[in-house]
Tab-separated table of C-alpha atoms in Angstrom:
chain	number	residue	atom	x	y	z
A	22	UNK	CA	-71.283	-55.200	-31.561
A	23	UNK	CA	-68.826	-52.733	-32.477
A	24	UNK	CA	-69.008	-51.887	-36.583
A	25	UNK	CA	-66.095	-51.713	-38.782
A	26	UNK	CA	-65.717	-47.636	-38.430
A	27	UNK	CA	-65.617	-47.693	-34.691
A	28	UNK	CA	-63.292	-50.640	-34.619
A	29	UNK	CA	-61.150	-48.642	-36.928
A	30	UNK	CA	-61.741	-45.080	-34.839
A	31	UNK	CA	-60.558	-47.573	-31.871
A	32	UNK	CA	-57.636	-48.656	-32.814
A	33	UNK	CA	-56.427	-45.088	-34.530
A	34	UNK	CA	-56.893	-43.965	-30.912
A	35	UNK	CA	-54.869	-46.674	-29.410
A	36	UNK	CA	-52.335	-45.907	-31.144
A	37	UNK	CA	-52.377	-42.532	-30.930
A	38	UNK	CA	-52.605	-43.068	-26.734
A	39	UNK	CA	-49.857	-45.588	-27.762
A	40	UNK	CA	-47.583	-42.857	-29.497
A	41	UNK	CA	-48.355	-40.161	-26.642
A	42	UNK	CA	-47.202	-42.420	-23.676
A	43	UNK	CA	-44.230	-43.687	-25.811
A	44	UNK	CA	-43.044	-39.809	-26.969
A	45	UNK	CA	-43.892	-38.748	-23.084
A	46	UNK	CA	-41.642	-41.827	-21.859
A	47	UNK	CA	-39.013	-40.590	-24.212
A	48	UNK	CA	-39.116	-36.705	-23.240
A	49	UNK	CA	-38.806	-37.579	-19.631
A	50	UNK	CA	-35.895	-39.781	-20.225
A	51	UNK	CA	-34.403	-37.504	-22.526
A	52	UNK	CA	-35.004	-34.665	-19.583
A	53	UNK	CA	-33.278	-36.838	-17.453
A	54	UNK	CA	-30.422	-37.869	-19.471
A	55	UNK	CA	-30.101	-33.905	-19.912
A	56	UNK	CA	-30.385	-32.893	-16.573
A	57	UNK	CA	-27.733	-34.991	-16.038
A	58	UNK	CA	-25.381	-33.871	-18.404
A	59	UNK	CA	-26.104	-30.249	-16.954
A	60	UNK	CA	-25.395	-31.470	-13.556
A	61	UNK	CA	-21.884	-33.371	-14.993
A	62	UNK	CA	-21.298	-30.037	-16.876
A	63	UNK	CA	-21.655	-27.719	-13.714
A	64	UNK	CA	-19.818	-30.207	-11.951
A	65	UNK	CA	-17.054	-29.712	-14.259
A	66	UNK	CA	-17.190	-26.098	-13.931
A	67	UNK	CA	-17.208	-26.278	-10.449
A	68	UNK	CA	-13.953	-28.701	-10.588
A	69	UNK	CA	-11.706	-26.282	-13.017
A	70	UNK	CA	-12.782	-23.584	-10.701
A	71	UNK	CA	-11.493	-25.546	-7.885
A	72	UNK	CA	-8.755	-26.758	-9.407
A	73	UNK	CA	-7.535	-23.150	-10.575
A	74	UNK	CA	-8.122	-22.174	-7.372
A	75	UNK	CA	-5.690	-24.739	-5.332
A	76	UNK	CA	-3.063	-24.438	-7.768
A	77	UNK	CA	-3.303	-20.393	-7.454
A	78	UNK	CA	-3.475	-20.797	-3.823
A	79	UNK	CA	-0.022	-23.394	-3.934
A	80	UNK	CA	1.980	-20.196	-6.754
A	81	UNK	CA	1.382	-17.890	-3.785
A	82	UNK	CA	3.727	-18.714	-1.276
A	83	UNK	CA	6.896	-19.493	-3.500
A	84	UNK	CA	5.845	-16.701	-5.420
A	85	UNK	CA	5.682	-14.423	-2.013
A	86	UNK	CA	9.756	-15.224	-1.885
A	87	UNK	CA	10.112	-14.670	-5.542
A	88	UNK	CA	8.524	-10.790	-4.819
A	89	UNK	CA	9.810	-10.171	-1.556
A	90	UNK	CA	13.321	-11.235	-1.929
A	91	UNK	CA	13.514	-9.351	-5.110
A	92	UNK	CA	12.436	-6.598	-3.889
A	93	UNK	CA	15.151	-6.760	-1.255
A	94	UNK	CA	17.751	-7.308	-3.012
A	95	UNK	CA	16.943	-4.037	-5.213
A	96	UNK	CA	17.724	-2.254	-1.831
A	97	UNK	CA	21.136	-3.752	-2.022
A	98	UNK	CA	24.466	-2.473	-3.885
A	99	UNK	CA	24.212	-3.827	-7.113
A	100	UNK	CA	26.400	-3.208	-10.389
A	101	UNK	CA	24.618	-2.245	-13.737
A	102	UNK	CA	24.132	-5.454	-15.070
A	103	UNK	CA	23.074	-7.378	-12.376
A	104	UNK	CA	20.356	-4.501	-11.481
A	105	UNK	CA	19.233	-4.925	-15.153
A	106	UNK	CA	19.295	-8.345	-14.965
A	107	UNK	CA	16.987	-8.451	-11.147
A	108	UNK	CA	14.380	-5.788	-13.430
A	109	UNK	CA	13.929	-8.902	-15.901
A	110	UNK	CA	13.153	-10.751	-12.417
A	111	UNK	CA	10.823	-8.161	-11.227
A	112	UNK	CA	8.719	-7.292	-14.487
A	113	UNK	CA	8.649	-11.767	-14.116
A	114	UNK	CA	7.371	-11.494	-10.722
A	115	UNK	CA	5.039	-8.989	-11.198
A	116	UNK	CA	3.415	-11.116	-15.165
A	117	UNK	CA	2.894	-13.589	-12.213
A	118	UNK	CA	1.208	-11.793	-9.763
A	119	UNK	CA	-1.136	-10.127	-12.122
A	120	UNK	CA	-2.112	-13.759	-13.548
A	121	UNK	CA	-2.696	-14.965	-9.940
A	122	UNK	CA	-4.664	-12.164	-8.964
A	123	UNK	CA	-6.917	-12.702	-12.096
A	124	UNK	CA	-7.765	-16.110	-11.120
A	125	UNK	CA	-8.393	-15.189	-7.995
A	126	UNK	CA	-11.249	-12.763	-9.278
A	127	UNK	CA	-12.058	-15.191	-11.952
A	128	UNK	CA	-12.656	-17.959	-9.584
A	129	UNK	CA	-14.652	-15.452	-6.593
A	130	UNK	CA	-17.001	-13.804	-9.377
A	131	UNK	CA	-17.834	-17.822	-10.541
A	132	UNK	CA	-18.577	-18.250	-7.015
A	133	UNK	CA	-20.164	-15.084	-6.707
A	134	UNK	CA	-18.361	-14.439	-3.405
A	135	UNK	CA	-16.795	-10.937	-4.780
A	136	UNK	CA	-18.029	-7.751	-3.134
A	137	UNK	CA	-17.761	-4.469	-3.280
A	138	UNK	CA	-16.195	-2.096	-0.714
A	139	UNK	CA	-17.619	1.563	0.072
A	140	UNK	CA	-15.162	4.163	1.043
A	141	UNK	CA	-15.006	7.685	-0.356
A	142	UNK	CA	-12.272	8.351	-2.921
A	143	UNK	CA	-11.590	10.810	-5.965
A	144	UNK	CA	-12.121	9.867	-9.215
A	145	UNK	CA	-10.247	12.385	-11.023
A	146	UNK	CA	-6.913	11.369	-8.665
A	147	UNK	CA	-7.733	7.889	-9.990
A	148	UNK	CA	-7.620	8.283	-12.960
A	149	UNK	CA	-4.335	10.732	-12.674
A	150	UNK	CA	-2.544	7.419	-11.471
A	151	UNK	CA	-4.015	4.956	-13.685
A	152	UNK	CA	-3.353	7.155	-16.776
A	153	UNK	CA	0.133	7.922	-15.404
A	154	UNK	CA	1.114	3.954	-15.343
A	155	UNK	CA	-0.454	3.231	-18.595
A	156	UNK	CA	1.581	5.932	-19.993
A	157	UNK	CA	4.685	3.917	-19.216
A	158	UNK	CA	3.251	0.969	-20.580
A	159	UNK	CA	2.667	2.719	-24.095
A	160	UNK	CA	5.740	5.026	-24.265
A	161	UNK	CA	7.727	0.951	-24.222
A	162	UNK	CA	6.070	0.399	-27.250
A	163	UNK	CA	6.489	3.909	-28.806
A	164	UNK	CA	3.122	4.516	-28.642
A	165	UNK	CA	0.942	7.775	-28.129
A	166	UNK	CA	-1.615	8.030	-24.735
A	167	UNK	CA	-4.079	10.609	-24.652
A	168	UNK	CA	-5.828	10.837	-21.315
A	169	UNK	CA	-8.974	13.046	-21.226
A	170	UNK	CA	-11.116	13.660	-18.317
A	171	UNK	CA	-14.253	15.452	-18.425
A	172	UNK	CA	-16.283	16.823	-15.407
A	173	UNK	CA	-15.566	17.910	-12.005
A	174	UNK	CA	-11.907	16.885	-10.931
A	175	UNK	CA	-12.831	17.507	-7.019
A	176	UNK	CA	-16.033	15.246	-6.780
A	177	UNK	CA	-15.614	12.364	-4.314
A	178	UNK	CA	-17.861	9.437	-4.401
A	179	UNK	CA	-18.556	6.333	-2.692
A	180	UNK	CA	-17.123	2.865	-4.396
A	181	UNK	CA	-14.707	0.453	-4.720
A	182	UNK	CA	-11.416	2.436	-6.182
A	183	UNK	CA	-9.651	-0.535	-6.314
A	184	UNK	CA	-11.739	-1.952	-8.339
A	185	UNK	CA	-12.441	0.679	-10.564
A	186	UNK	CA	-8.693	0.889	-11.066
A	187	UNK	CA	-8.790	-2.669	-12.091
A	188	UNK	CA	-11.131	-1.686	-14.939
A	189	UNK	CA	-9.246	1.019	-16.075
A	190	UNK	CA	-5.769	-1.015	-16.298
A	191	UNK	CA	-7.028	-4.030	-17.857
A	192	UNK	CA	-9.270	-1.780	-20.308
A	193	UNK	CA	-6.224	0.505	-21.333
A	194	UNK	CA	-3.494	-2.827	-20.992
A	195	UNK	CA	-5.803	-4.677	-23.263
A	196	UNK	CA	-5.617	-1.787	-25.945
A	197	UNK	CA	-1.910	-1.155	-25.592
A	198	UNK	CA	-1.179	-4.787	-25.864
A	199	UNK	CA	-3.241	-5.221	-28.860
A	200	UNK	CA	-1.998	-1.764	-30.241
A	201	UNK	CA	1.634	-1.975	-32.344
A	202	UNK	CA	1.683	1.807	-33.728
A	203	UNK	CA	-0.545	4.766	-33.330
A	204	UNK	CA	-2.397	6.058	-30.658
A	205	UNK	CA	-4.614	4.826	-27.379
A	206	UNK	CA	-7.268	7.058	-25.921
A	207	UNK	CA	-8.582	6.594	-22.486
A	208	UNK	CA	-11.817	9.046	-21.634
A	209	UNK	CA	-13.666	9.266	-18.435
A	210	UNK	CA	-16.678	11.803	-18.386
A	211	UNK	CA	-18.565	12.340	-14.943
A	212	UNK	CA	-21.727	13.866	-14.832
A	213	UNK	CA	-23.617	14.519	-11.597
A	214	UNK	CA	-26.968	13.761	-11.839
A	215	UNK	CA	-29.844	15.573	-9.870
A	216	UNK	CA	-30.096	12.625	-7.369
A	217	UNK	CA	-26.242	13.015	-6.070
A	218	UNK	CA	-25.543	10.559	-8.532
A	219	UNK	CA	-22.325	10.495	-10.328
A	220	UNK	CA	-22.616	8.540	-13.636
A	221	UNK	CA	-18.971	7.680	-15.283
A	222	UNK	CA	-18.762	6.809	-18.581
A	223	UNK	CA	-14.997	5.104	-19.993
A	224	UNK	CA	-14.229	4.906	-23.548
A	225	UNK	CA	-10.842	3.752	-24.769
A	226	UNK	CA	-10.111	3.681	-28.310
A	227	UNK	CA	-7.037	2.395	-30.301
A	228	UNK	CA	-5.409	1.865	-33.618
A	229	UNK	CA	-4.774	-1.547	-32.924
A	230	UNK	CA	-4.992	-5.334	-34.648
A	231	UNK	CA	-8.755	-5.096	-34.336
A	232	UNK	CA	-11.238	-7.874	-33.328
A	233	UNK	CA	-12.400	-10.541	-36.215
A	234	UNK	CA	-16.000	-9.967	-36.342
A	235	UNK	CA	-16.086	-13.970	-35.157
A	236	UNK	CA	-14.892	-13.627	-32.504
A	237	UNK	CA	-16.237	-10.079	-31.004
A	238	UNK	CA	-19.196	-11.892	-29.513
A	239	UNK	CA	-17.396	-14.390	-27.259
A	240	UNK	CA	-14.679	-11.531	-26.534
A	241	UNK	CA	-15.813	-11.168	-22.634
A	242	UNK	CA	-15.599	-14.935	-21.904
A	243	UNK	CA	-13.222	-16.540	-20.048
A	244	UNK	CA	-9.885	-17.527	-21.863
A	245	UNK	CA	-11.453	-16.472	-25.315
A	246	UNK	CA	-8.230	-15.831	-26.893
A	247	UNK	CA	-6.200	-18.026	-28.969
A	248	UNK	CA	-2.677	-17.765	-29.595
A	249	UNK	CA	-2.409	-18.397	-33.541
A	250	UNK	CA	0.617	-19.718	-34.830
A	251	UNK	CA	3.515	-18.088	-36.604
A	252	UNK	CA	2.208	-14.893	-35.119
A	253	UNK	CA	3.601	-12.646	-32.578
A	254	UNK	CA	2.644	-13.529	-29.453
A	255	UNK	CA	1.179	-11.493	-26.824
A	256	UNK	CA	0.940	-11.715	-23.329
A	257	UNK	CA	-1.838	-12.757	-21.324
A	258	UNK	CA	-4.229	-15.271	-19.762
A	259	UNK	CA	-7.139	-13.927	-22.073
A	260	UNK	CA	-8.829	-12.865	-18.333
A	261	UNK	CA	-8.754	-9.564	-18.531
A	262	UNK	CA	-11.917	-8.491	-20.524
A	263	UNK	CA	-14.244	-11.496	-18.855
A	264	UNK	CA	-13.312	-10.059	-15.264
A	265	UNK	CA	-13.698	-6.923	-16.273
A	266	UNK	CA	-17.235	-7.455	-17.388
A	267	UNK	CA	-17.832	-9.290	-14.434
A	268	UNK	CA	-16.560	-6.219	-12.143
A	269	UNK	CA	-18.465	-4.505	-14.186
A	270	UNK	CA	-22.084	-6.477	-13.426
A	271	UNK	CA	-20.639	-6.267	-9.497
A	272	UNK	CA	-21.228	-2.457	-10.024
A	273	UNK	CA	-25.040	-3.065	-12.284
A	274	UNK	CA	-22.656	-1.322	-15.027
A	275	UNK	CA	-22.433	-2.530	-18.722
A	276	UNK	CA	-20.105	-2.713	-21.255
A	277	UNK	CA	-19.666	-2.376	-24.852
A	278	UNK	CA	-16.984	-3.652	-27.742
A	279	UNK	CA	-16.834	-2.169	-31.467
A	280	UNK	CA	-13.951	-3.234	-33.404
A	281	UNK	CA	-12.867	-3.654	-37.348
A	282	UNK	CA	-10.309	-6.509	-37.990
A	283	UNK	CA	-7.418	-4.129	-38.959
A	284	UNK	CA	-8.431	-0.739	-37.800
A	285	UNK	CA	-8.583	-1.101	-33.828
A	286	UNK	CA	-11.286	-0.988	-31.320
A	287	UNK	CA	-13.182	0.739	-29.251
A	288	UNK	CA	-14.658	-0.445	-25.539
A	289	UNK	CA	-16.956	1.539	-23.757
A	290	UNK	CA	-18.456	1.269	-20.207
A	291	UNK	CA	-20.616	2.983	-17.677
A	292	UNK	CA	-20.448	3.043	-13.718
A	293	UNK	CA	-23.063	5.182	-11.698
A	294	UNK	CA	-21.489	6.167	-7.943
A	295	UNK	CA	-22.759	8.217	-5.024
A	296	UNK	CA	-21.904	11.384	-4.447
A	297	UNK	CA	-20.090	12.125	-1.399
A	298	UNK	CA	-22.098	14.753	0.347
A	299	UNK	CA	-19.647	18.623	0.370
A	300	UNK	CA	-19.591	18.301	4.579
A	301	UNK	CA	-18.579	14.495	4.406
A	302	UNK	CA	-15.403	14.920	1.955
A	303	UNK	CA	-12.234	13.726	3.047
A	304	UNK	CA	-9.063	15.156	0.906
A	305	UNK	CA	-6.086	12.589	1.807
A	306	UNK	CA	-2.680	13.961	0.619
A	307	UNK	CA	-0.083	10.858	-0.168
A	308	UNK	CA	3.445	11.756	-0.056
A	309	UNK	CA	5.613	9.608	-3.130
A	310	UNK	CA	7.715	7.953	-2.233
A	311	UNK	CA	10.159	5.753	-3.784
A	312	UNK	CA	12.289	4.220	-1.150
A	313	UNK	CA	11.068	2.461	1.947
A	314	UNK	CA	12.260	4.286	4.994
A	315	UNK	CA	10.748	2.092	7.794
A	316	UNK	CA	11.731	4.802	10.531
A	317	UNK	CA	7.983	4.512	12.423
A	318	UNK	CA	8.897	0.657	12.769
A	319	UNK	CA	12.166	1.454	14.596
A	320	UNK	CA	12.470	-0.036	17.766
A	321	UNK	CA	9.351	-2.168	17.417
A	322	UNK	CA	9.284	-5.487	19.290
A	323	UNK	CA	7.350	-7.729	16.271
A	324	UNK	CA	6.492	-11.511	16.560
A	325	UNK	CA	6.345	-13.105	13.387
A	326	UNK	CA	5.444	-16.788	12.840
A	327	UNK	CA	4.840	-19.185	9.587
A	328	UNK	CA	5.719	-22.805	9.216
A	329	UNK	CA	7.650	-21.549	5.838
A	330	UNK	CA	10.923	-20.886	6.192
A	331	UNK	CA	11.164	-18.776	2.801
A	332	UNK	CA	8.297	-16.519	4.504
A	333	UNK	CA	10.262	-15.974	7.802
A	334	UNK	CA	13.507	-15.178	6.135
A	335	UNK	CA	11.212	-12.161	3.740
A	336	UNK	CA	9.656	-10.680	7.362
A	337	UNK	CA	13.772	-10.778	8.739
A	338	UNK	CA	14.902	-9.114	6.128
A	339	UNK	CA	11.724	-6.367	6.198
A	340	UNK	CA	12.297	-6.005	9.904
A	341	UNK	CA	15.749	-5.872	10.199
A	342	UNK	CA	15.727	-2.972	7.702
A	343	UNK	CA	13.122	-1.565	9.355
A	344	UNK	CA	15.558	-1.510	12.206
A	345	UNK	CA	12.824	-3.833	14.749
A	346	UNK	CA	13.220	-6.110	17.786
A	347	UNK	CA	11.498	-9.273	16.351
A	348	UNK	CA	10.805	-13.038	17.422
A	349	UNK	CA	10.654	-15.758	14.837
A	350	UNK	CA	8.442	-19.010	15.277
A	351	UNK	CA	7.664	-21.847	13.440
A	352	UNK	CA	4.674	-22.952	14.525
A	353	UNK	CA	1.181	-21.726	16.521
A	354	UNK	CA	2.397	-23.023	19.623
A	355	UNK	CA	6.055	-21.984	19.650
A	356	UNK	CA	3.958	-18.337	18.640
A	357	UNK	CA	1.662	-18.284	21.811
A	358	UNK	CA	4.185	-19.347	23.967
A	359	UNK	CA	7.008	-16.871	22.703
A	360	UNK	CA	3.669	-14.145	22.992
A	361	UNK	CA	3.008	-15.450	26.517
A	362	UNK	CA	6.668	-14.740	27.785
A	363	UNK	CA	6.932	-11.372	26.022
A	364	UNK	CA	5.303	-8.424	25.025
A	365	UNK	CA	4.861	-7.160	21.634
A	366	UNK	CA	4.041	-4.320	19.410
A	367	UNK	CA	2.810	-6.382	16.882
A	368	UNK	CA	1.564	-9.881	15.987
A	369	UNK	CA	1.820	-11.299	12.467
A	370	UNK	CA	0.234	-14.713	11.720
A	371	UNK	CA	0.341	-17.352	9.735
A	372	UNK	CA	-3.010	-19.004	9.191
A	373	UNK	CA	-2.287	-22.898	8.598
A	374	UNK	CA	0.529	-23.916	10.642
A	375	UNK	CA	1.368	-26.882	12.165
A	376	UNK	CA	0.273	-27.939	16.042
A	377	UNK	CA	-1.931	-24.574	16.653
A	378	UNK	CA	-3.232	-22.633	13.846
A	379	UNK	CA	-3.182	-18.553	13.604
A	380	UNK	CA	-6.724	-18.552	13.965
A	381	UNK	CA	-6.520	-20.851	17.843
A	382	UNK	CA	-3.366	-18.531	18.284
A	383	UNK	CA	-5.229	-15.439	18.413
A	384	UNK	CA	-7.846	-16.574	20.035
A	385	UNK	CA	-5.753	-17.113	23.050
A	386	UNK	CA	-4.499	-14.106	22.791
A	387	UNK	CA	-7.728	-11.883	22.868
A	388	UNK	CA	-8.565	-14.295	25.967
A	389	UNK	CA	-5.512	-13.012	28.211
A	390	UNK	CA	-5.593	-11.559	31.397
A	391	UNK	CA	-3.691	-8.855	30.672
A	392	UNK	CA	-5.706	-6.316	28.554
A	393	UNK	CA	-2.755	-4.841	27.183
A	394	UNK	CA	-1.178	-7.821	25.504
A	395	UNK	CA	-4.701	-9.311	24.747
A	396	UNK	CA	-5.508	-6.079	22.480
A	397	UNK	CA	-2.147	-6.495	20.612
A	398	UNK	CA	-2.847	-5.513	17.231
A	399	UNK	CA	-2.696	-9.172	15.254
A	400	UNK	CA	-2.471	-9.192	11.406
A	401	UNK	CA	-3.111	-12.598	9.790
A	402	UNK	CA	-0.722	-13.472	6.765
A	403	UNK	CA	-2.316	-15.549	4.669
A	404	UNK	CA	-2.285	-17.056	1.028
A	405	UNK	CA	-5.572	-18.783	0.808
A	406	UNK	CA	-7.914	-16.949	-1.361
A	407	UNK	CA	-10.869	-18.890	-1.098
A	408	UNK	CA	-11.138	-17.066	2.970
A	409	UNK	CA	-13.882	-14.635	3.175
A	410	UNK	CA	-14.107	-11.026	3.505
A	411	UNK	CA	-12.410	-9.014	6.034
A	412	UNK	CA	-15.437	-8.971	8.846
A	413	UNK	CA	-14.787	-12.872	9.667
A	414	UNK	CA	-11.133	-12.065	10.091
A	415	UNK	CA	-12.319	-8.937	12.512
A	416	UNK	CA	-14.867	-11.482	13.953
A	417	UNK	CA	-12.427	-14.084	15.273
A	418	UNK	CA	-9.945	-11.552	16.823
A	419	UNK	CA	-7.409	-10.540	13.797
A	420	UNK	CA	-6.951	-6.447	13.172
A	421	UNK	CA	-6.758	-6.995	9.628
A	422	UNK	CA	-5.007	-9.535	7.385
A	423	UNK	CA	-2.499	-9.259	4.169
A	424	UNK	CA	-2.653	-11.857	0.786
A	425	UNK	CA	0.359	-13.260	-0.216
A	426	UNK	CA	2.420	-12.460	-1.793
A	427	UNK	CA	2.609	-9.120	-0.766
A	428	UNK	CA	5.694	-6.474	-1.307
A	429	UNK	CA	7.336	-4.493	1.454
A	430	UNK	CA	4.956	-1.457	1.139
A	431	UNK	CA	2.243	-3.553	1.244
A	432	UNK	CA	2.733	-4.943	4.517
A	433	UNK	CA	4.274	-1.249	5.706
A	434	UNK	CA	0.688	0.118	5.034
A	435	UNK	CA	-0.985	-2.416	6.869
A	436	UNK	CA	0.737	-1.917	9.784
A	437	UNK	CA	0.629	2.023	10.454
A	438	UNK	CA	-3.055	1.747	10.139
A	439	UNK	CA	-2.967	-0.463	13.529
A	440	UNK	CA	0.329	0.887	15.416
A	441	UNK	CA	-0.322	3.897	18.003
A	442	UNK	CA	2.445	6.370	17.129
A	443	UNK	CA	4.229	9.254	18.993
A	444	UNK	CA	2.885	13.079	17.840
A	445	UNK	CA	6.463	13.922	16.946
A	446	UNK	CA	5.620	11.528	13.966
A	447	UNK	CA	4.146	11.833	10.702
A	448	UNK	CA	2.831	8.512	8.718
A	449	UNK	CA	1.905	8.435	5.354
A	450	UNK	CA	0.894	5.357	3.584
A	451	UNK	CA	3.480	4.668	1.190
A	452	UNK	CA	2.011	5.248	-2.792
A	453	UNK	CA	1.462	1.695	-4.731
C-alpha cells in the first residue's frame, strides 16, 4: 500500500505529466495557428506582387501610345507653346515609365527571377553619361554636381551596365530630390585588384533634408516613405533605394546609409567586376545623335502585326518616317498569311493576339520551305513583364524581342542589330 509521501510524489507527477502534455498541445497548436498566418502572410505578399504586376503589365500598352505618339509629334512643326506644352507631356510620360519600370524590378527581384547580363563595357564612359544626366537634373533645381572619378578611365570589365546605371541614377536622383540648396557629390573609385578584379566603390553625398534617425533603418524597404502633410511634396514611388539594394545583392555588393535629420546624407556602395583581359577589349564609338534619321530602314519591306490599334498606328508612323514598305495585321493569322504571300525584311510581333498568337506565328515561319523567308529576322513586341529572359524568346524562334512601351530609338536599335546592310553604309546605334 502506497504511503502518504508517495501518494503525494504521485500525484505532483501527474500533474506535472498533466501540465507537459497540456503546454505541448498548446505549442503545437500555437505552431500551427502560426504557420498559418505565415502562409496567409506570404500569400498576401505573393497577391500584391501579382496584383502590381497585372496592373503594370495593363499601364504598358496605353502608355506605349502615350510615349510613342509624343515622341512623334515632337518631329512635327510645332509653335512655341504647344512644343512647351507636349515637354509637360513628355517629362509625364517619362514619371510613368520610370514608375513602371520600378515595379517591374520590384516585382522580378520578389520573385527572384532578375539576372544579370555579362557583356564588356567601360566604366569610366558610364559614369560620363550618368553624371552628365544627373547634371541636368540638379542644374533645374539650382543645385551644384560634382562628379569625381578615381582610377583607370580605360579599364573595361564584365557586368551588367545597365544595371549599374540604374544604381547610379536612382542613388544620385534620390539625393537631388531630397536636396533643396547646396551641393551633391557622386564618387566612383576603381581599384584593380591582383586577381583582375575591379572593385568599385560609389559614394554620393548631399546637403539635403536628411533622414530621421527613425526611419534610417527601414530606408531600403519597399515603399518606406511617407508623404507628410502640409509639406512639400516630392516625387516618387519610395522604390528607388529598396531596388537598388536589391540590384545591389544581384551583384553580392552592399550598401550603406549615414544621414543627420537636417544636414543631408551620405550612401555608399561597393560592386567588385572582372576585368576584361587587354587582348579581349572592345572600344565601341557611339555617334550622338539627336534626331532620328531612319535612312538604313529606307526601302524596307516590314510586317507589323498587334491586335491594338493604338500600337499599329505608333509602328505607321515610325515606318513611314523611316521611309519603309510595310504590311499591317491585326491578328496572328491575318500575319502568317500576309508573311506567306510576301516577303519581308523584317517581322515584328505581337505576342497575345487573337486567333494565332506571335509565338504559333513564328513558329510557322521558322518551319517554311523556303530558307530565306523562314530565317526572316522576327522581333517579338511585347508588354508582359512577367516573360522570361531573352534565351526562351531565342529558343522558340524570335531574334530578339522589345518591352513596351518603347520610344523610336529603342526599336531603331533593335533592328540594325538583326538587318544585313549594304558596305556603302554605316550604322550606329542611336545614344539613349
Amino acid at each position: 500500500m502506497l504511503t502518504q509521501v508517495q501518494l503525494a510524489v504521485a500525484i505532483v507527477v501527474l500533474c506535472l505529466l498533466s501540465f507537459l502534455v497540456l503546454a505541448l498541445l498548446r505549442i503545437g497548436k500555437m505552431k500551427k495557428i502560426l504557420q498559418q498566418k505565415d502562409e496567409i502572410i506570404a500569400q498576401q505578399l505573393q497577391s500584391r506582387v501579382d496584383i502590381l504586376t497585372n496592373i503594370n503589365q495593363e499601364i504598358r500598352t496605353p502608355l506605349n501610345a502615350i510615349v510613342g505618339f509624343t515622341e512623334q509629334l515632337s518631329h512635327s512643326s510645332l509653335e512655341k507653346d504647344q512644343r512647351e506644352l507636349l515637354k509637360t507631356v513628355e517629362n509625364a510620360g517619362s514619371m510613368l515609365l520610370k514608375m513602371v519600370n520600378n515595379v517591374q524590378d520590384l516585382s522580378k527581384l520578389e520573385k527572384n527571377e532578375l539576372q544579370l547580363e555579362q557583356q564588356p563595357f567601360s566604366l569610366y564612359q558610364t559614369f560620363t553619361e550618368i553624371t552628365t544626366i544627373l547634371r541636368v537634373q540638379a542644374s533645374r533645381k539650382q543645385l551644384q554636381l560634382n562628379a569625381i572619378y578615381e582610377g583607370n578611365r580605360q579599364i573595361q570589365i564584365t557586368g551588367d551596365n545597365a544595371r549599374l546605371k540604374q544604381i547610379l541614377i536612382n542613388l544620385g536622383d534620390n539625393a537631388i530630390r531630397y536636396t533643396d540648396s547646396g551641393i551633391v557629390t557622386l564618387k566612383m573609385q576603381v581599384d584593380k585588384t591582383p586577381d583582375e578584379k575591379a572593385v568599385v566603390s560609389i559614394v554620393v553625398n548631399d546637403t539635403g533634408r536628411g533622414i530621421p534617425a527613425t526611419t534610417l533603418p527601414f530606408i531600403f524597404e519597399h515603399f518606406s516613405r511617407r508623404r507628410v502633410p502640409y509639406v512639400a511634396a516630392v516625387n516618387g514611388a519610395g522604390l528607388g533605394l529598396a531596388i537598388t539594394k536589391g540590384l545591389l545583392d544581384l551583384h553580392n555588393g552592399n550598401i550603406n546609409i549615414s544621414s543627420i535629420e537636417g544636414s543631408g546624407s551620405t550612401v555608399s556602395c561597393n560592386i567588385h567586376y572582372r576585368v576584361v583581359p587587354a587582348r579581349q577589349t572592345i572600344l565601341i564609338t557611339q555617334r550622338e545623335v539627336e534626331e532620328m534619321t531612319g535612312n538604313f530602314m529606307e526601302g524596307r519591306y516590314v510586317l507589323v502585326a498587334d491586335d491594338q490599334e493604338m500600337n499599329l498606328i505608333l509602328i505607321e508612323k515610325i515606318l513611314s518616317r523611316w521611309k519603309c514598305r510595310f504590311d499591317k495585321a491585326i491578328d496572328g493569322k491575318v500575319a502568317y498569311d500576309l508573311f506567306c504571300a510576301n516577303k519581308y525584311d523584317m517581322v515584328l510581333l505581337d505576342l497575345q493576339m487573337p486567333r494565332m498568337s506571335g509565338i504559333e506565328v513564328v513558329k510557322r515561319i521558322r518551319a517554311d520551305k523556303d530558307s530565306l523567308k523562314a530565317n526572316v529576322p522576327v522581333l517579338a513586341l511585347t508588354a508582359d513583364t512577367t516573360l522570361p529572359d531573352n534565351d526562351a524568346f531565342l529558343e522558340v524562334g524570335f531574334d530578339d524581342y522589345l518591352l513596351k512601351p518603347f520610344r523610336e530609338r529603342d526599336i531603331y536599335n533593335v533592328i540594325i542589330r538583326h538587318l544585313p546592310y549594304n558596305n556603302e553604309q554605316v550604322i550606329e546605334p542611336v545614344k539613349k
